[in-house]
XYZ file of C-alpha atoms in Angstrom:
636
model
C 85.174 140.723 105.559
C 83.499 138.223 107.630
C 80.380 137.867 108.033
C 78.674 139.794 104.655
C 76.092 141.795 106.510
C 77.638 145.593 106.941
C 76.946 147.043 103.543
C 80.448 146.863 102.479
C 80.247 143.043 102.696
C 77.288 143.095 100.793
C 78.854 145.122 98.550
C 81.033 142.729 98.135
C 78.898 139.517 97.987
C 76.660 140.594 95.821
C 78.852 141.862 93.019
C 81.011 138.415 93.090
C 79.987 136.913 89.475
C 78.533 133.694 89.496
C 80.248 132.684 86.360
C 78.793 129.750 84.311
C 80.474 127.274 81.848
C 81.882 130.259 79.697
C 80.118 130.106 75.793
C 80.738 133.245 74.381
C 79.511 133.538 70.732
C 76.623 135.800 69.604
C 73.874 135.009 67.380
C 73.251 138.516 66.904
C 74.582 140.053 63.814
C 75.314 137.011 61.450
C 76.759 139.486 58.607
C 78.663 141.449 61.140
C 79.963 137.377 62.626
C 80.997 136.340 58.739
C 82.933 139.392 57.775
C 85.094 138.608 61.850
C 82.887 141.864 63.389
C 81.560 141.586 66.783
C 78.438 143.847 66.685
C 77.959 147.027 68.332
C 75.614 147.751 71.504
C 73.141 149.214 68.939
C 72.738 146.854 66.723
C 71.940 143.839 68.925
C 67.894 143.680 69.110
C 66.516 145.728 73.329
C 64.260 142.537 73.189
C 67.870 140.903 73.764
C 69.133 143.083 76.506
C 68.661 143.819 80.067
C 65.962 146.459 81.447
C 68.013 148.509 84.405
C 64.815 150.526 84.574
C 63.779 148.959 87.474
C 66.673 149.826 89.268
C 66.260 153.003 88.072
C 64.883 154.576 85.551
C 67.725 157.187 83.832
C 71.301 157.672 84.941
C 69.891 161.468 86.082
C 67.610 159.500 88.900
C 71.172 157.232 89.674
C 73.152 161.071 90.324
C 69.669 162.119 92.779
C 70.300 158.349 94.423
C 74.013 158.875 94.538
C 74.113 162.188 96.179
C 71.537 161.061 98.639
C 73.627 157.805 99.586
C 76.605 160.413 99.769
C 74.455 161.539 103.325
C 74.975 157.955 105.295
C 78.329 158.455 105.531
C 77.350 160.932 108.470
C 74.010 159.605 109.213
C 75.749 156.892 110.531
C 77.713 158.969 113.677
C 74.803 159.364 115.416
C 74.583 155.678 116.815
C 78.497 155.466 117.606
C 79.149 154.784 120.367
C 75.501 154.542 122.024
C 74.671 150.224 120.886
C 75.007 149.215 124.090
C 72.923 152.115 126.452
C 69.383 149.589 125.326
C 67.822 147.272 122.574
C 65.989 150.450 120.997
C 68.890 152.231 119.797
C 70.633 148.815 118.795
C 67.884 148.202 116.465
C 67.440 151.573 114.799
C 70.665 151.523 113.803
C 70.821 147.729 112.331
C 67.600 149.046 110.189
C 68.979 152.248 109.274
C 72.643 149.896 108.691
C 69.977 147.737 106.581
C 68.665 150.802 104.688
C 72.091 152.177 103.512
C 73.136 148.570 102.623
C 70.139 148.466 100.253
C 70.325 151.757 98.354
C 74.277 150.796 98.131
C 73.261 147.829 96.313
C 71.123 149.178 93.573
C 73.387 151.993 92.881
C 75.634 149.123 92.650
C 73.660 146.979 90.387
C 73.071 149.622 88.084
C 76.476 151.133 87.742
C 77.981 147.094 87.232
C 74.681 146.466 84.515
C 75.248 149.232 82.722
C 79.528 149.177 82.659
C 79.024 145.355 81.736
C 78.224 145.726 78.403
C 80.155 148.506 77.450
C 83.633 148.030 79.189
C 85.102 150.999 77.444
C 82.149 153.210 78.051
C 84.277 155.987 80.720
C 80.607 157.284 82.135
C 80.257 153.540 83.313
C 83.287 152.420 84.720
C 83.294 156.237 86.359
C 79.758 155.175 87.882
C 81.379 151.852 89.495
C 84.511 153.517 90.829
C 82.370 156.353 92.319
C 79.849 153.685 93.775
C 83.424 152.043 95.230
C 84.756 155.003 96.684
C 81.316 155.829 98.484
C 81.456 151.783 99.890
C 84.398 152.440 101.132
C 83.497 155.701 103.497
C 80.351 154.219 104.392
C 81.661 150.726 105.858
C 84.460 153.073 107.585
C 81.309 154.912 109.134
C 79.691 152.216 109.981
C 82.605 150.173 111.553
C 81.996 151.048 114.789
C 78.572 148.843 114.868
C 81.098 144.734 115.127
C 83.049 145.664 117.642
C 80.389 147.911 119.570
C 77.923 145.009 119.996
C 80.750 142.405 121.013
C 81.506 145.006 123.862
C 77.613 144.143 124.942
C 77.841 141.347 127.651
C 75.461 138.534 126.213
C 73.665 138.525 129.115
C 72.832 142.244 128.410
C 72.264 140.877 125.123
C 69.820 137.966 125.558
C 67.912 140.893 127.203
C 67.922 143.189 124.602
C 66.370 140.455 122.332
C 63.828 139.413 125.083
C 62.596 142.816 125.209
C 62.411 143.702 121.554
C 60.787 141.515 119.196
C 62.174 143.535 116.162
C 65.731 142.374 117.287
C 64.824 138.525 116.903
C 65.577 139.092 112.756
C 68.745 139.628 113.353
C 69.117 136.459 115.418
C 71.639 134.742 112.915
C 73.385 137.865 112.451
C 74.112 138.075 115.962
C 75.534 134.481 116.757
C 77.541 135.044 113.698
C 79.397 137.634 115.017
C 79.959 135.894 118.152
C 81.520 133.223 116.742
C 83.782 135.599 114.596
C 84.439 137.997 117.469
C 88.155 136.736 117.269
C 89.184 137.776 114.299
C 86.741 141.808 114.156
C 89.179 143.901 114.976
C 89.049 147.520 117.434
C 87.257 150.134 115.942
C 90.487 152.346 114.523
C 91.408 148.694 113.217
C 88.412 148.340 111.764
C 88.340 151.875 110.226
C 92.037 151.798 109.025
C 90.630 147.526 107.449
C 87.706 150.028 105.677
C 90.351 152.662 103.932
C 92.135 150.104 102.682
C 89.483 148.588 100.693
C 89.167 150.935 97.401
C 93.207 150.430 97.245
C 93.347 146.773 97.429
C 90.730 146.266 94.816
C 92.238 147.073 92.177
C 93.815 144.068 90.133
C 90.143 142.671 89.697
C 88.883 145.527 88.000
C 92.194 145.711 86.081
C 92.420 143.132 84.500
C 88.731 142.554 83.521
C 89.903 145.700 81.561
C 93.243 144.595 80.298
C 91.649 141.711 79.010
C 88.558 142.587 77.554
C 89.326 145.865 75.990
C 92.383 146.557 75.876
C 93.477 143.161 74.305
C 94.835 143.235 70.366
C 93.550 139.526 69.055
C 94.326 138.496 66.033
C 92.193 136.116 63.046
C 92.033 132.536 62.256
C 90.518 131.321 59.290
C 87.328 128.861 60.245
C 85.689 126.041 58.811
C 84.648 127.823 55.374
C 88.021 129.391 55.282
C 86.461 132.847 56.298
C 88.931 135.941 57.962
C 87.436 136.330 61.716
C 89.012 137.673 64.624
C 89.688 135.612 67.628
C 88.488 136.744 70.821
C 88.491 135.622 74.424
C 84.501 135.664 74.107
C 84.882 132.945 71.182
C 87.257 130.583 72.817
C 84.848 127.713 73.054
C 82.887 128.649 70.225
C 85.979 127.838 67.833
C 88.004 125.132 70.240
C 84.971 122.980 69.671
C 85.154 123.411 66.073
C 85.053 119.449 64.759
C 87.704 121.106 62.013
C 90.911 120.150 64.628
C 92.888 122.871 62.511
C 90.715 125.225 63.756
C 90.985 124.056 66.972
C 94.476 124.258 66.944
C 94.915 127.829 65.644
C 91.901 129.176 67.818
C 94.061 128.012 70.803
C 96.736 128.924 69.648
C 95.692 132.526 69.063
C 94.028 133.039 72.373
C 96.972 132.530 74.556
C 99.000 135.444 72.010
C 97.863 138.396 74.246
C 98.309 136.438 77.059
C 101.669 135.784 77.026
C 102.592 139.329 75.318
C 100.925 140.738 78.318
C 102.362 137.846 80.960
C 104.421 140.248 83.313
C 101.434 142.178 83.812
C 99.101 139.488 84.281
C 101.524 138.021 86.776
C 101.805 140.737 88.736
C 98.148 141.341 88.691
C 97.776 138.071 90.227
C 100.761 138.478 92.673
C 98.939 142.035 93.756
C 95.497 139.624 94.324
C 97.205 137.243 96.252
C 99.425 139.783 98.841
C 95.954 141.872 99.352
C 94.651 138.655 100.862
C 97.229 137.762 102.749
C 97.089 141.302 104.264
C 93.435 140.284 105.465
C 94.291 137.481 106.723
C 97.128 138.401 108.798
C 95.145 142.007 109.750
C 91.962 139.631 110.539
C 94.205 137.003 112.425
C 93.697 133.870 110.669
C 96.501 130.874 110.446
C 95.665 130.856 106.573
C 93.808 132.688 103.062
C 92.006 129.210 102.570
C 90.782 129.696 106.746
C 89.826 133.409 106.204
C 87.939 132.718 103.073
C 85.860 130.293 104.349
C 85.462 130.828 108.136
C 83.005 133.909 107.037
C 80.613 131.583 105.079
C 80.958 129.062 108.120
C 82.278 125.862 106.315
C 84.757 124.288 107.743
C 88.488 124.267 106.140
C 87.799 120.228 106.085
C 85.522 120.341 102.930
C 87.909 122.458 100.743
C 90.625 119.416 101.526
C 88.421 116.587 101.337
C 86.930 117.456 97.806
C 91.207 117.944 96.217
C 91.663 114.959 97.905
C 88.585 113.127 97.060
C 89.380 113.689 93.106
C 92.489 113.211 93.750
C 91.858 109.412 94.955
C 89.300 109.230 91.542
C 90.808 110.502 88.829
C 90.687 107.109 86.660
C 87.168 108.301 85.238
C 89.345 111.400 83.662
C 92.007 109.494 82.221
C 89.763 106.473 81.267
C 88.195 109.907 79.115
C 91.206 111.384 77.459
C 91.998 107.991 76.572
C 88.356 107.511 74.747
C 88.594 111.010 73.147
C 91.894 110.130 71.471
C 90.900 106.727 70.072
C 87.246 107.924 68.698
C 89.300 111.713 67.122
C 92.032 108.999 65.870
C 95.192 111.420 66.542
C 98.539 110.111 67.490
C 98.613 112.831 70.201
C 95.667 113.816 72.315
C 96.697 118.256 73.843
C 94.448 120.345 74.898
C 92.676 121.878 71.997
C 91.237 118.386 71.833
C 89.272 118.641 74.972
C 85.941 119.839 73.462
C 86.340 118.565 70.309
C 82.352 117.182 69.033
C 83.011 113.471 69.043
C 80.050 113.042 66.666
C 79.923 116.073 64.414
C 76.557 115.138 62.430
C 74.511 115.476 65.236
C 75.493 118.726 66.146
C 72.981 120.883 67.107
C 72.119 124.497 67.177
C 69.639 126.310 68.757
C 67.706 129.746 68.605
C 67.010 131.484 72.104
C 63.705 131.033 71.448
C 64.598 127.665 71.131
C 66.312 127.668 74.227
C 63.809 129.435 76.342
C 61.081 126.133 75.291
C 63.760 123.725 76.310
C 64.537 124.825 79.732
C 61.126 125.437 80.844
C 60.176 121.617 79.668
C 62.513 120.151 81.807
C 62.235 122.343 84.397
C 58.510 121.061 84.634
C 59.369 118.757 87.554
C 60.138 121.851 89.535
C 56.747 122.909 89.465
C 54.835 126.052 89.132
C 56.172 128.185 90.825
C 59.550 127.770 89.631
C 58.117 128.193 86.433
C 56.333 131.318 87.307
C 60.087 133.126 88.158
C 61.336 131.228 84.361
C 58.885 133.152 82.324
C 59.045 136.616 84.176
C 62.587 136.633 83.842
C 61.900 135.905 79.656
C 59.291 138.040 79.570
C 60.267 141.531 81.522
C 63.465 141.430 79.719
C 65.735 140.270 83.646
C 68.658 138.654 80.634
C 71.486 140.488 78.173
C 71.133 138.050 75.855
C 73.977 137.891 73.302
C 77.596 139.204 73.197
C 78.377 142.904 71.343
C 81.780 144.996 71.773
C 83.264 145.898 74.849
C 80.547 143.567 76.278
C 81.734 141.722 79.886
C 82.880 138.032 78.240
C 81.102 134.893 80.594
C 78.145 134.754 82.524
C 76.379 135.306 85.277
C 73.352 136.297 87.644
C 73.619 138.663 89.514
C 70.756 139.576 92.468
C 69.475 142.493 94.403
C 67.564 143.235 96.740
C 64.013 144.507 96.201
C 64.564 144.353 92.688
C 64.622 140.750 90.210
C 68.277 139.526 89.213
C 69.424 140.151 86.539
C 71.456 137.692 83.803
C 74.387 138.124 81.593
C 74.992 135.687 79.007
C 77.152 136.080 75.629
C 74.275 133.503 73.730
C 75.818 131.158 70.791
C 73.066 128.746 69.751
C 75.170 125.574 71.093
C 74.084 123.209 73.729
C 76.119 124.384 75.935
C 75.334 127.973 75.539
C 71.155 126.531 76.645
C 73.265 125.098 79.470
C 74.226 128.217 80.841
C 70.738 130.200 80.398
C 69.520 127.033 82.254
C 72.183 127.333 84.717
C 72.436 130.775 85.097
C 68.504 131.118 86.163
C 69.467 128.458 88.448
C 71.082 131.570 90.757
C 68.158 134.073 89.987
C 65.253 131.523 91.077
C 67.923 130.699 93.968
C 68.153 134.849 94.769
C 64.910 135.507 94.104
C 63.032 133.020 96.110
C 65.320 133.954 98.677
C 65.175 137.228 98.745
C 60.645 137.644 98.673
C 61.480 135.327 101.804
C 63.984 136.403 104.183
C 64.508 139.694 105.406
C 67.858 141.888 104.146
C 70.405 140.652 106.468
C 69.813 136.778 105.634
C 69.289 137.595 102.014
C 73.299 136.819 100.926
C 73.402 133.080 99.922
C 77.002 131.437 100.512
C 78.642 130.842 97.434
C 78.845 127.069 98.660
C 75.202 127.036 98.670
C 75.191 129.228 95.282
C 75.827 126.918 92.504
C 73.766 124.529 93.749
C 70.692 125.486 92.340
C 72.433 126.352 88.581
C 74.071 122.376 88.649
C 70.899 121.213 89.458
C 69.315 122.914 86.911
C 71.951 122.031 84.621
C 71.442 118.150 85.153
C 67.358 118.038 84.945
C 68.052 119.389 81.531
C 70.326 117.205 80.769
C 68.570 113.856 81.920
C 65.196 115.347 80.080
C 67.633 115.177 76.921
C 68.982 111.967 77.316
C 65.273 110.495 78.017
C 64.081 112.233 74.997
C 66.946 110.718 72.261
C 65.741 109.621 69.277
C 68.919 107.858 68.121
C 71.823 106.287 69.141
C 74.352 109.668 67.768
C 71.846 111.551 69.340
C 71.901 110.107 72.722
C 75.951 109.686 72.155
C 76.405 113.234 71.222
C 74.837 114.023 75.022
C 76.393 111.280 76.622
C 79.437 113.249 75.708
C 78.525 116.690 76.821
C 77.099 115.401 80.052
C 80.806 113.099 80.803
C 82.111 116.913 79.756
C 79.987 118.414 81.956
C 81.620 116.582 84.696
C 85.007 117.124 83.391
C 84.643 120.808 83.481
C 82.139 121.593 85.931
C 83.490 119.086 88.546
C 87.333 117.817 87.645
C 88.828 120.918 86.237
C 87.298 123.462 88.813
C 88.915 121.622 91.440
C 92.211 121.270 89.659
C 91.833 125.187 90.062
C 90.913 124.742 93.505
C 93.791 122.707 94.047
C 96.370 125.484 91.968
C 94.855 128.518 93.747
C 95.748 126.732 97.061
C 99.053 126.003 95.663
C 98.971 129.819 94.824
C 98.214 130.960 98.306
C 100.584 128.440 99.592
C 103.774 129.689 97.530
C 102.385 133.626 98.806
C 102.280 132.501 102.239
C 105.305 131.462 102.411
C 107.469 133.739 100.794
C 108.165 132.157 97.419
C 108.817 133.926 94.575
C 105.743 134.649 92.959
C 106.928 134.260 89.060
C 105.096 133.250 85.854
C 107.567 130.719 85.645
C 106.595 129.342 88.626
C 102.855 130.271 88.076
C 103.301 127.902 84.945
C 105.181 124.866 86.414
C 102.256 124.550 89.131
C 99.424 124.977 86.831
C 101.292 122.672 84.028
C 101.685 120.103 86.724
C 98.437 119.610 88.132
C 97.228 119.809 84.671
C 99.188 117.157 83.426
C 98.116 114.729 86.733
C 94.427 115.213 86.080
C 94.826 114.644 82.035
C 96.817 112.202 82.377
C 99.244 110.548 80.616
C 97.668 110.758 77.334
C 97.118 114.803 77.290
C 100.462 116.154 75.932
C 100.651 120.003 77.201
C 102.897 122.719 75.700
C 103.728 125.854 77.096
C 100.439 127.663 76.168
C 98.287 125.542 78.655
C 100.727 125.998 81.423
C 99.744 129.632 81.443
C 96.621 128.796 81.227
C 96.076 130.505 84.786
C 96.253 133.702 82.890
C 93.079 133.794 81.435
C 90.982 132.572 84.406
C 89.181 135.548 86.340
C 87.856 133.239 89.321
C 91.411 133.469 90.902
C 90.693 137.389 92.021
C 87.766 135.457 93.994
C 89.658 134.661 96.549
C 88.555 131.087 97.119
C 85.228 130.602 94.574
C 85.609 127.758 92.273
C 85.692 125.549 94.963
C 81.769 126.009 95.419
C 81.635 124.452 91.464
C 82.536 121.193 92.087
C 81.102 120.702 95.707
C 77.759 122.225 94.101
C 78.050 120.412 90.824
C 78.136 116.422 93.624
C 75.614 117.833 95.443
C 73.303 118.917 92.806
C 74.047 115.424 91.503
C 72.161 114.074 93.940
C 69.178 116.410 94.421
C 68.434 116.076 90.481
C 68.310 112.341 91.249
C 65.937 112.612 94.340
C 63.708 114.945 92.281
C 63.323 112.208 89.695
C 62.615 109.066 92.395
C 61.291 111.101 94.541
C 58.709 113.890 92.273
C 57.120 116.633 94.919
C 59.039 115.958 98.317
C 61.871 116.304 96.694
C 61.231 120.183 94.704
C 59.444 121.243 98.180
C 63.218 120.078 100.152
C 64.606 122.218 97.117
C 62.702 124.623 96.969
C 63.004 125.392 101.001
C 66.960 125.391 100.384
C 67.089 127.782 97.526
C 64.891 130.330 100.166
C 66.580 130.110 103.024
C 69.037 132.465 101.948
C 71.808 132.942 104.269
C 69.471 132.101 107.550
C 71.841 129.330 108.628
C 75.088 127.848 108.359
C 75.963 126.327 104.318
C 76.197 123.094 105.361
C 73.245 123.102 107.737
C 70.581 124.884 105.149
C 72.279 122.617 102.297
C 70.851 119.278 104.351
C 67.429 121.028 103.983
C 67.315 120.406 100.589
C 68.717 116.245 101.643
C 72.766 116.872 100.463
C 75.674 116.703 103.162
C 78.682 117.396 102.105
C 80.817 117.154 105.179
C 82.163 113.528 103.533
C 83.742 112.365 100.677
C 81.023 110.850 99.295
C 79.580 112.798 97.091
C 82.748 113.598 94.816
C 83.602 110.118 94.232
C 79.687 108.906 93.508
C 80.546 111.804 91.196
C 82.950 109.818 89.535
C 81.757 106.492 89.966
C 78.647 108.394 87.829
C 81.002 110.216 85.320
C 82.119 105.654 84.574
C 78.843 104.719 84.881
C 78.220 107.342 82.052
C 81.221 106.030 79.786
C 80.552 103.116 79.840
C 77.447 103.674 78.354
C 78.706 105.549 75.638
C 81.194 102.703 75.607
C 78.409 100.275 74.859
C 76.660 102.311 72.432
C 79.721 102.375 70.396
C 80.636 98.527 70.416
C 76.713 97.860 69.423
C 76.777 100.691 66.221
C 80.213 97.805 65.260
C 78.582 94.772 65.125
């Protein structure tokens, strides 16, 4: 879908999950965890669950609204064939399309929020299937809108705009429609693509159900020799252990179900690749990358600049690998050492309440308006905090126009989970300000801009902690965290972006889409990024099968570009104060009212050159320098 305007387009973008650092070991149910069990939904304190009543008070209310939404399909028919007659009719149709989108978005949000906290609940899954089916029907019913508008001559359309004040709110939408008109098809063809939506949307859903409910996980022994179930949600908890035996066992065990289902997982990702190739060809694009980036109006050069810029600046990551090997005093550095704490003596744990206080203090430079949004998120149960059995893994913020955003996370008490909270609050602030300022038509901001709001929050938290470090040990621990953040958000996501581009090139060239081929490419890129110090095995080569982002169609690159931009903006806030904050709020309130690159310039960042990427690599180098200086001083 091209410009995120009609209802089906809003659906797709509202339901792309902005997944932050995946930190997935809950503090709730401590006794249950010690026994190796994950708490049930009923065992989690309701105060740490989100309140979906802002969407619908009950399932019955959702059902009633769904029945009303079903009537929308027929209601579109009165506008078909009439949009070019006069301005009032065009305006009325666009407003009706907004009304339909608002209702469908709210229905979808409720269904998704309910389903994501209990993936094994068939009623919740049924709601998601129903709303997906209805989106397909509404998309088909409204498919005439774009082609009919494009059939109106520019002169006549300008006349409509001058005589009908209400149409001015749709100016950017109309401009974007004109920009992509070569990729909008006839009504009959658009009808067929709309019908294909339901048939082509199953790979990601199947992947989620398979990995979250059907996988059979083995057991490992934790640091205290307790037998605990190893799950995907607990991966980062145990691979961040100071006990190398635990890291190794957790790493090896997490790949068992992926390896056991590798043929199915290969088929699913191949289906996703071919689905996007189908839409690429149907909409007359040369490549899948061009199609994915043309929608939000981002030049493909940005994607290539990112990959080239990082490949030309891999030395800091190689240096980091060498440093880790030295400090850990291991003969070989392996992937299960990636998140090993180098300074376990200051391995802090945070309660969720402490995390809330820390985040608010770190956000203080952003001012009262943003802090007020954060307070509401905490007090009004916008956040589903802890892990429970059947809950979706990872973390995300999902915004719905007319209702506050919702955050899903799996808080585990580590600094990483504090950073995740800050990250997702960034998305929530962005969505809240956009939805409070922009009309519905301009409320969907591009993925390219989405991660700036989240990663700038992480930078603020890290700077806050570093400035208040009381000992060399604490500062070393924080420097490690900062360096790993650059490694995981900037280098790792670019590595994923490079791999995703390679996958699509394979598919576009009709090369065999096999697990062996995927493993080989992933392994080669992994080794290139980490350098000769890192020793990898067969498990890491199939790590691609663990990454849900590859079902989102060129999503991951935005983490890296946004991280680079946020480092610049955080520095501006630190050095310039309120003027930089004002620019940031203007950007966060702009939604999708202009091209993403232009909107980002409102905040003071320009990503059309490789300079921000080079600066981020230099930042990592400087942090490693600081760490080496402290270590050298301690040895004196």
